[in-house]
Coordinates of C-alpha atoms and ligand atoms in Angstrom, one line a residue:
X127 CA 15.9 212.1 62.7
X128 CA 12.3 212.8 60.7
X129 CA 8.9 212.4 62.3
X130 CA 7.8 208.7 62.0
X131 CA 4.6 207.6 61.6
X132 CA 2.5 205.6 63.7
X133 CA 2.7 202.2 63.0
X134 CA -1.4 202.0 64.1
X135 CA -4.5 201.9 61.7
X136 CA -6.9 204.0 61.7
X137 CA -9.3 204.2 64.7
X138 CA -11.8 201.7 64.5
X139 CA -9.6 199.4 61.9
X140 CA -7.5 196.5 61.9
X141 CA -4.8 195.4 60.5
X142 CA -4.7 191.2 60.3
X143 CA -1.4 189.3 60.7
X144 CA -1.5 186.2 59.2
X145 CA -2.7 184.0 62.5
X146 CA -5.6 186.6 62.9
X147 CA -6.6 186.2 59.4
X148 CA -6.6 182.5 59.1
X149 CA -8.9 182.8 62.5
X150 CA -11.1 184.5 60.1
X151 CA -10.8 182.8 57.7
X152 CA -11.3 179.2 59.2
X153 CA -15.1 181.3 60.4
X154 CA -15.4 182.2 57.1
X155 CA -15.1 178.2 55.3
X156 CA -17.1 176.8 57.7
X157 CA -20.1 179.7 57.0
X158 CA -19.5 179.2 53.4
X159 CA -20.3 175.2 53.3
X160 CA -23.2 175.8 55.7
X161 CA -24.6 178.3 52.4
X162 CA -23.5 175.5 50.0
X163 CA -25.2 172.6 51.5
X164 CA -28.4 175.2 51.5
X165 CA -27.2 176.2 47.5
X166 CA -26.8 179.7 48.4
X167 CA -24.5 180.9 45.1
X168 CA -21.5 183.5 46.2
X169 CA -21.6 186.9 44.8
X170 CA -19.8 190.5 45.5
X171 CA -20.8 193.8 44.4
X172 CA -18.8 197.1 44.7
X173 CA -17.8 199.1 48.2
X174 CA -19.0 202.8 46.5
X175 CA -22.8 203.3 46.2
X176 CA -24.6 206.2 45.5
X177 CA -25.6 207.6 48.4
X178 CA -29.1 207.6 48.4
X179 CA -29.9 204.0 47.5
X180 CA -29.1 204.0 51.2
X181 CA -30.4 207.1 52.6
X182 CA -34.4 205.5 50.7
X183 CA -34.1 202.7 52.5
X184 CA -31.8 201.6 55.3
X185 CA -32.0 204.5 57.8
X186 CA -31.3 208.6 58.6
X187 CA -29.1 207.2 61.2
X188 CA -26.9 205.0 59.8
X189 CA -26.5 207.1 56.4
X190 CA -26.4 210.8 58.4
X191 CA -24.0 209.7 61.3
X192 CA -22.5 206.3 60.7
X193 CA -21.4 206.5 57.0
X194 CA -18.1 207.3 55.4
X195 CA -18.5 209.7 52.2
X196 CA -16.3 210.0 49.6
X197 CA -16.7 212.5 47.2
X198 CA -16.2 211.8 44.2
X199 CA -16.4 215.0 42.3
X200 CA -17.7 218.5 43.7
X201 CA -20.9 217.3 45.0
X202 CA -20.8 213.8 43.8
X203 CA -21.3 212.1 47.2
X204 CA -20.8 208.6 47.5
X205 CA -20.8 205.8 50.5
X206 CA -18.8 203.5 51.5
X207 CA -21.5 200.6 52.0
X208 CA -22.0 200.1 55.5
X209 CA -24.9 197.5 54.3
X210 CA -25.1 195.3 51.5
X211 CA -29.4 194.7 51.2
X212 CA -30.2 197.7 49.2
X213 CA -26.7 196.8 46.8
X214 CA -28.0 193.2 46.6
X215 CA -31.8 194.7 45.8
X216 CA -30.2 197.0 42.7
X217 CA -28.3 193.9 41.8
X218 CA -31.8 191.4 41.6
X219 CA -33.7 194.3 40.2
X220 CA -31.5 194.5 37.3
X221 CA -31.5 191.0 36.6
X222 CA -35.2 190.1 37.7
X223 CA -36.7 188.9 34.9
X224 CA -33.4 186.4 33.8
X225 CA -32.7 185.3 37.7
X226 CA -34.4 181.9 38.8
X227 CA -36.8 182.1 41.8
X228 CA -36.4 182.0 44.5
X229 CA -32.9 183.1 44.5
X230 CA -30.4 181.9 46.7
X231 CA -27.1 184.4 47.5
X232 CA -24.5 184.8 50.0
X233 CA -21.6 187.4 50.0
X234 CA -19.0 188.5 52.4
X235 CA -18.3 192.1 51.3
X236 CA -16.4 194.2 54.0
X237 CA -18.7 197.1 55.3
X238 CA -18.0 200.8 56.9
X239 CA -19.6 202.3 59.9
X240 CA -18.2 205.6 61.4
X241 CA -19.1 204.1 64.6
X242 CA -17.7 204.5 68.5
X243 CA -15.2 201.4 67.7
X244 CA -16.0 199.2 71.3
X245 CA -16.6 195.3 72.2
X246 CA -18.0 193.8 68.7
X247 CA -17.9 197.6 66.7
X248 CA -15.5 198.2 64.8
X249 CA -15.6 200.9 61.3
X250 CA -14.7 198.1 58.6
X251 CA -15.7 195.1 59.4
X252 CA -16.6 191.9 57.7
X253 CA -20.4 191.0 57.1
X254 CA -21.3 187.9 55.4
X255 CA -24.9 188.1 54.2
X256 CA -27.5 185.2 53.3
X257 CA -30.5 186.5 51.5
X258 CA -33.3 183.7 49.9
X259 CA -35.3 186.0 47.1
X260 CA -38.7 185.7 45.7
X261 CA -39.6 183.1 48.1
X262 CA -42.9 184.6 49.7
X263 CA -44.2 181.6 51.7
X264 CA -43.0 180.9 55.7
X265 CA -40.4 178.6 54.5
X266 CA -38.0 181.6 53.2
X267 CA -38.5 182.8 56.8
X268 CA -38.0 179.1 58.7
X269 CA -34.7 178.3 56.0
X270 CA -33.5 181.3 57.1
X271 CA -33.3 180.4 61.0
X272 CA -32.1 176.6 59.9
X273 CA -29.3 178.0 58.5
X274 CA -28.5 180.4 61.4
X275 CA -29.0 177.6 63.9
X276 CA -26.9 175.5 61.5
X277 CA -24.2 178.1 61.2
X278 CA -24.3 177.8 65.3
X279 CA -23.9 173.8 65.9
X280 CA -21.7 173.2 63.0
X281 CA -19.1 175.2 65.8
X282 CA -19.9 173.6 68.6
X283 CA -22.7 176.2 70.1
X284 CA -25.7 174.5 72.4
X285 CA -29.1 176.6 72.3
X286 CA -28.0 177.0 75.9
X287 CA -25.1 179.4 74.3
X288 CA -27.2 181.4 71.7
X289 CA -30.8 182.2 71.1
X290 CA -32.7 183.7 68.1
X291 CA -35.0 186.3 69.4
X292 CA -37.6 186.7 66.9
X293 CA -40.4 188.8 66.1
X294 CA -43.4 189.9 63.2
X295 CA -43.6 193.8 62.2
X296 CA -46.4 192.7 60.8
X297 CA -47.5 191.6 64.5
X298 CA -46.4 194.7 65.9
X299 CA -48.1 196.8 63.7
X300 CA -51.4 194.8 64.6
X301 CA -50.5 195.7 67.8
X302 CA -50.1 199.1 67.9
X303 CA -53.0 199.7 65.4
X304 CA -55.6 197.2 66.5
X305 CA -54.8 197.4 69.9
X306 CA -53.2 200.7 70.8
X307 CA -54.9 203.4 68.2
X308 CA -50.8 204.6 67.0
X309 CA -51.4 206.1 64.0
X310 CA -50.4 204.5 61.1
X311 CA -47.5 207.6 60.1
X312 CA -45.7 206.9 63.0
X313 CA -45.2 203.5 63.3
X314 CA -41.7 203.9 61.8
X315 CA -41.9 206.2 65.3
X316 CA -42.1 202.8 67.0
X317 CA -40.1 200.8 66.3
X318 CA -37.1 203.3 66.3
X319 CA -38.5 203.8 69.9
X320 CA -37.9 200.1 70.5
X321 CA -34.9 200.1 69.0
X322 CA -33.5 201.9 71.4
X323 CA -35.4 200.9 74.5
X324 CA -32.6 198.3 74.9
X325 CA -29.2 201.0 75.5
X326 CA -32.0 203.0 77.9
X327 CA -33.4 202.6 81.6
X328 CA -36.7 201.9 82.0
X329 CA -37.7 205.6 83.6
X330 CA -35.4 207.1 80.7
X331 CA -37.5 205.5 78.0
X332 CA -41.0 206.1 79.8
X333 CA -40.2 209.4 79.2
X334 CA -38.7 209.0 75.7
X335 CA -41.9 207.6 74.3
X336 CA -44.0 209.7 76.4
X337 CA -42.2 212.8 74.8
X338 CA -43.1 211.6 71.5
X339 CA -46.6 210.6 71.7
X340 CA -48.0 212.2 74.7
X341 CA -50.5 210.1 74.6
X342 CA -50.6 207.8 78.5
X343 CA -52.4 204.8 76.5
X344 CA -49.9 204.6 73.4
X345 CA -47.0 205.3 75.9
X346 CA -48.1 202.5 78.4
X347 CA -48.7 200.1 75.6
X348 CA -45.1 200.6 73.9
X349 CA -43.9 200.3 77.3
X350 CA -45.3 196.0 78.1
X351 CA -44.1 195.8 73.8
X352 CA -40.1 196.3 75.5
X353 CA -40.3 193.1 77.5
X354 CA -42.7 190.2 76.7
X355 CA -41.1 186.3 76.6
X356 CA -43.8 184.9 74.6
X357 CA -47.0 185.8 72.5
X358 CA -49.6 184.6 75.8
X359 CA -47.4 186.9 78.3
X360 CA -47.7 189.8 76.0
X361 CA -51.6 189.2 75.6
X362 CA -52.4 189.2 79.2
X363 CA -50.4 192.1 79.6
X364 CA -53.9 194.0 77.6
X365 CA -57.5 194.0 78.5
X366 CA -60.2 194.1 75.6
X367 CA -58.7 192.7 72.8
X368 CA -60.7 193.3 69.8
X369 CA -61.2 190.0 67.7
X370 CA -59.9 191.9 64.3
X371 CA -56.6 191.7 66.4
X372 CA -57.1 187.8 65.8
X373 CA -57.4 187.8 62.6
X374 CA -54.9 190.4 61.7
X375 CA -52.2 188.7 58.8
X376 CA -49.4 189.8 61.8
X377 CA -51.2 188.1 64.4
X378 CA -52.0 184.9 62.2
X379 CA -48.5 185.1 60.3
X380 CA -46.7 184.7 64.0
X381 CA -48.4 181.9 65.2
X382 CA -48.3 179.9 61.8
X383 CA -44.4 180.6 61.9
X384 CA -44.1 178.9 65.6
X385 CA -45.7 175.7 64.3
X386 CA -43.2 175.6 61.8
X387 CA -40.8 176.2 64.1
X388 CA -42.0 173.8 66.2
X389 CA -42.3 170.7 63.7
X390 CA -38.8 172.1 62.0
X391 CA -37.3 171.5 66.2
X392 CA -36.3 174.6 65.9
X393 CA -38.1 176.1 68.9
X394 CA -35.0 175.4 71.2
X395 CA -33.8 178.1 69.9
X396 CA -35.7 180.4 69.2
X397 CA -37.2 183.1 71.6
X398 CA -40.3 185.3 70.1
X399 CA -39.3 188.9 71.6
X400 CA -41.9 191.5 71.3
X401 CA -39.3 194.3 71.8
X402 CA -37.1 193.3 68.8
X403 CA -37.8 194.9 65.8
X404 CA -34.5 195.8 64.8
X405 CA -33.1 199.1 63.5
X406 CA -33.1 199.4 59.6
X407 CA -36.3 201.1 57.8
X408 CA -37.4 198.5 55.5
X409 CA -37.9 195.6 57.2
X410 CA -41.5 194.3 56.5
X411 CA -42.7 191.0 58.1
X412 CA -39.7 188.3 60.6
X413 CA -37.2 190.0 62.4
X414 CA -34.7 188.6 64.4
X415 CA -31.2 189.3 66.3
X416 CA -29.1 186.5 67.6
X417 CA -27.5 186.9 71.2
X418 CA -25.3 184.9 73.6
X419 CA -27.6 184.1 76.2
X420 CA -24.7 184.5 78.6
X421 CA -23.1 187.4 80.1
X422 CA -19.9 188.6 78.3
X423 CA -21.7 189.5 74.8
X424 CA -24.3 191.5 75.4
X425 CA -24.7 193.1 72.2
X426 CA -26.8 191.3 69.3
X427 CA -24.1 189.3 67.9
X428 CA -26.4 189.6 64.5
X429 CA -29.6 189.9 62.8
X430 CA -31.9 190.1 60.1
X431 CA -35.5 190.0 58.9
X432 CA -37.8 189.9 55.8
X433 CA -38.1 192.8 53.5
X434 CA -41.3 192.7 50.8
X435 CA -41.1 195.5 48.7
X436 CA -37.0 197.0 48.8
X437 CA -36.9 196.7 45.0
X438 CA -38.9 199.1 44.3
X439 CA -36.5 201.8 44.3
X440 CA -35.6 200.7 41.2
X441 CA -38.4 198.8 39.8
X442 CA -42.4 198.5 40.0
X443 CA -41.3 194.7 40.3
X444 CA -42.1 193.3 43.8
X445 CA -40.1 190.9 45.1
X446 CA -39.9 190.2 48.5
X447 CA -36.7 189.0 50.7
X448 CA -35.7 187.9 53.5
X449 CA -32.4 187.2 54.7
X450 CA -29.5 188.7 57.7
X451 CA -26.0 190.0 58.0
X452 CA -23.9 188.8 60.0
X453 CA -20.7 190.4 61.5
X454 CA -18.0 187.7 61.3
X455 CA -16.4 189.8 64.4
X456 CA -19.2 189.6 66.6
X457 CA -19.5 186.2 65.8
X458 CA -15.7 185.6 66.8
X459 CA -16.3 187.1 70.6
X460 CA -18.8 184.6 70.6
X461 CA -17.0 181.5 69.4
X462 CA -14.0 183.0 72.4
X463 CA -16.2 183.1 74.7
X464 CA -17.1 179.5 74.6
X465 CA -13.7 178.5 73.2
X466 CA -14.9 176.7 70.3
X467 CA -12.1 177.8 67.5
X468 CA -9.9 175.3 68.2
X469 CA -6.6 176.8 69.6
X470 CA -3.8 175.3 66.5
X471 CA -6.1 176.9 63.8
X472 CA -4.1 180.2 64.3
X473 CA -0.5 178.5 63.7
X474 CA 0.4 177.5 60.3
X475 CA 1.0 173.9 59.2
X476 CA 3.9 173.2 57.7
X477 CA 3.7 169.7 58.4
X478 CA 3.4 168.7 55.0
X479 CA 5.7 171.8 53.5
X480 CA 8.8 170.4 51.9
X481 CA 11.9 172.1 52.8
X482 CA 15.0 172.1 50.6
X483 CA 18.3 172.8 52.4
X484 CA 20.8 173.7 49.7
X485 CA 24.7 172.8 51.4
X486 CA 26.3 175.3 49.2
X487 CA 25.8 178.1 46.4
X488 CA 27.3 176.3 44.2
X489 CA 23.9 173.9 43.6
X490 CA 21.5 176.6 44.4
X491 CA 20.4 176.4 40.6
X492 CA 19.6 172.6 40.5
X493 CA 17.9 173.2 44.3
X494 CA 15.6 175.7 42.7
X495 CA 15.0 173.6 39.7
X496 CA 14.2 170.6 42.7
X497 CA 11.3 173.2 44.0
X498 CA 9.9 173.6 40.7
X499 CA 9.4 170.3 40.3
X500 CA 7.5 169.5 43.2
X501 CA 5.3 172.3 42.9
X502 CA 4.2 171.2 39.5
X503 CA 3.1 168.1 42.0
X504 CA 1.3 170.7 44.0
X505 CA 3.3 170.2 47.1
X506 CA 4.4 173.0 49.0
X507 CA 8.1 173.8 49.5
X508 CA 10.1 176.3 51.0
X509 CA 13.9 176.5 49.7
X510 CA 16.6 178.0 52.2
X511 CA 18.1 180.9 50.2
X512 CA 21.3 180.4 53.1
X513 CA 22.7 177.7 51.1
X514 CA 25.6 177.0 54.0
X515 CA 25.8 174.7 57.3
X516 CA 23.4 172.1 56.9
X517 CA 22.7 171.7 60.7
X518 CA 21.3 175.0 61.1
X519 CA 19.0 174.4 58.1
X520 CA 18.0 171.4 59.6
X521 CA 17.0 173.1 62.8
X522 CA 14.9 175.6 60.6
X523 CA 12.8 172.8 59.8
X524 CA 12.6 171.4 63.0
X525 CA 11.3 174.1 64.6
X526 CA 8.6 174.9 61.1
X527 CA 7.5 171.6 61.6
X528 CA 8.4 170.1 58.2
X529 CA 8.0 166.3 57.8
X530 CA 10.1 165.9 54.5
X531 CA 13.8 167.8 54.3
X532 CA 15.4 167.2 50.7
X533 CA 19.2 167.8 51.4
X534 CA 21.0 168.8 48.2
X535 CA 24.9 168.7 47.6
X536 CA 27.5 168.7 45.2
X537 CA 27.0 165.1 45.0
X538 CA 23.4 164.7 44.2
X539 CA 23.7 167.7 42.0
X540 CA 26.2 165.8 40.1
X541 CA 24.2 162.3 40.0
X542 CA 21.1 163.8 39.3
X543 CA 19.5 162.5 43.0
X544 CA 18.1 163.8 45.7
X545 CA 18.5 163.2 49.8
X546 CA 15.6 162.8 51.3
X547 CA 15.3 162.7 54.9
X548 CA 12.6 161.7 57.2
X549 CA 12.1 164.5 59.6
X550 CA 10.2 162.1 62.4
X551 CA 12.1 159.2 61.7
X552 CA 15.3 161.5 61.1
X553 CA 15.6 158.5 58.4
X554 CA 17.2 159.5 55.2
X555 CA 18.5 158.2 51.6
X556 CA 19.1 159.7 48.4
X557 CA 16.8 158.6 45.5
X558 CA 17.2 159.4 41.8
X559 CA 15.1 162.7 40.6
X560 CA 12.6 160.5 38.7
X561 CA 11.9 158.6 42.5
X562 CA 11.8 161.6 44.5
X563 CA 7.9 162.1 43.7
X564 CA 7.4 158.4 44.8
X565 CA 9.4 158.7 47.6
X566 CA 7.4 161.8 49.0
X567 CA 4.3 160.5 48.5
X568 CA 5.7 157.2 50.6
X569 CA 6.7 159.5 53.7
X570 CA 3.5 161.5 53.9
X571 CA 1.5 158.0 53.6
X572 CA 2.9 156.7 56.5
X573 CA 3.8 159.3 58.7
X574 CA 0.9 162.1 57.4
X575 CA -2.3 163.2 59.4
Ligands
HAM868 P1 -27.3 195.5 60.7 O1 -28.8 194.6 62.4 O2 -27.5 196.9 60.9 O3 -28.3 194.7 59.6 O4 -26.1 194.5 61.2 C1 -26.0 193.1 61.8 C2 -25.4 192.6 61.7 O5 -23.5 193.3 61.4 C3 -24.8 192.9 63.3 O6 -25.5 192.7 64.1 C4 -23.4 193.0 63.1 O7 -23.0 191.6 63.5 C5 -22.4 193.1 62.2 N1 -22.3 195.1 62.6 C6 -23.2 195.9 61.8 N2 -22.1 197.0 62.6 C7 -21.1 196.5 63.0 C8 -19.8 197.2 63.2 N3 -19.3 198.3 63.4 N4 -18.6 196.5 63.6 C9 -18.2 195.2 63.3 N5 -19.4 194.2 63.4 C10 -20.9 195.0 62.9 C11 -27.5 194.7 58.2 O8 -27.0 195.1 57.9 C12 -28.8 194.3 57.0 N6 -28.8 194.7 56.1 C13 -29.2 192.7 57.2 C14 -29.7 192.0 56.5 C15 -29.5 191.2 55.2 N7 -31.4 192.0 56.7 C16 -31.7 190.9 55.6 N8 -30.3 190.9 55.0

């Protein structure tokens, strides 16, 4: 016997059987509804991009260690997109003159990251993106937060189950520059360290940053940033805060944003966290990660933030953007944890599908003609190609849960008629072909959901 290939997909990749896809599509459709009520338009960009645009703006780790690289010709390297934001920036830069601001776009790309597969992490995944561009005010940030809350509440989640942990990179800049005297060029290192902090033990983290900065004051300061649940709690940990800190853009912007959250009644869903900085290089303002408040899903469900100069790779124009990328798989784990996915969503609903049972092969052409006729009226129907043994065909229709079966035999064919059977009441009657559609409507009106 010849060797058989594995039935499994590649490691970290997933086959979606129809019930899995139905569930995923149900989640995506709900989010699509939110996009619609906020006026976000859908767009799409290629799955392959030149590697340079990600190398310049995403993160070194993402490009060097976590990307799938495709070699087109020798030396010409392309990347299977690990995220969408650089592609979005490219598309906006190309047409920025003609696009009306603010631009509100969403997309649902398939992304690829060469990560160790684990709970919530795959190598191929759907990541829904919402971004608002050309809206510099904090109302843009507020809108994104509102969208996040609406997505969760649309599924029935409550503030007890999820929280948006937010911070502001400009605020952390001010803390580092004005209070800790971190040299400006070292700020990206602080972000990298804080982003890794969550995965490290306290002692390990302390060792890691003290080796990088070789400065006790900075090390202790960054340790304080690791966990503070409010601005007050963080600032209480520092003595002699200079006045220019309170005048800094970062401090003021964060306070203003909190006021907006309060006015919009979003505070219940949001918590400040000085440790949230996001791993990608391009963020400059408000940043956030959404977490499950329970213990089952420890990783961030998804995150995003404001980026001010992403377009600079493609043009001299400066357009600021704010948005997030939501891993649909991550969200599905959260929804599953709180039983927020209806059980029956995974099953195909055949109740409105009409089942056509032809009694023998001689009626097959007539049965197929009837099928086409009712499909033209936008009714779904399936034809049983066994063309024998009516009892078995009716049993099959029952198993599928069809509400209506059409029975077609030689008598029906000869007289241009069809027998229509209500599978719920088990009544049946024979009608002219021309009356059939009306009869179908009648049963659906009386018995449909
Ligand atoms: P990110 O934090 O790299 O941000 O990814 C956002 C989300 O994508 C994650 O929180 C998670 O839900 C999902 N995700 C990432 N990697 C995987 C994986 N291996 N398997 C499953 N899901 C995954 C970004 O990508 C930014 N571009 C988001 C953004 C849009 N910021 C502004 N606009």
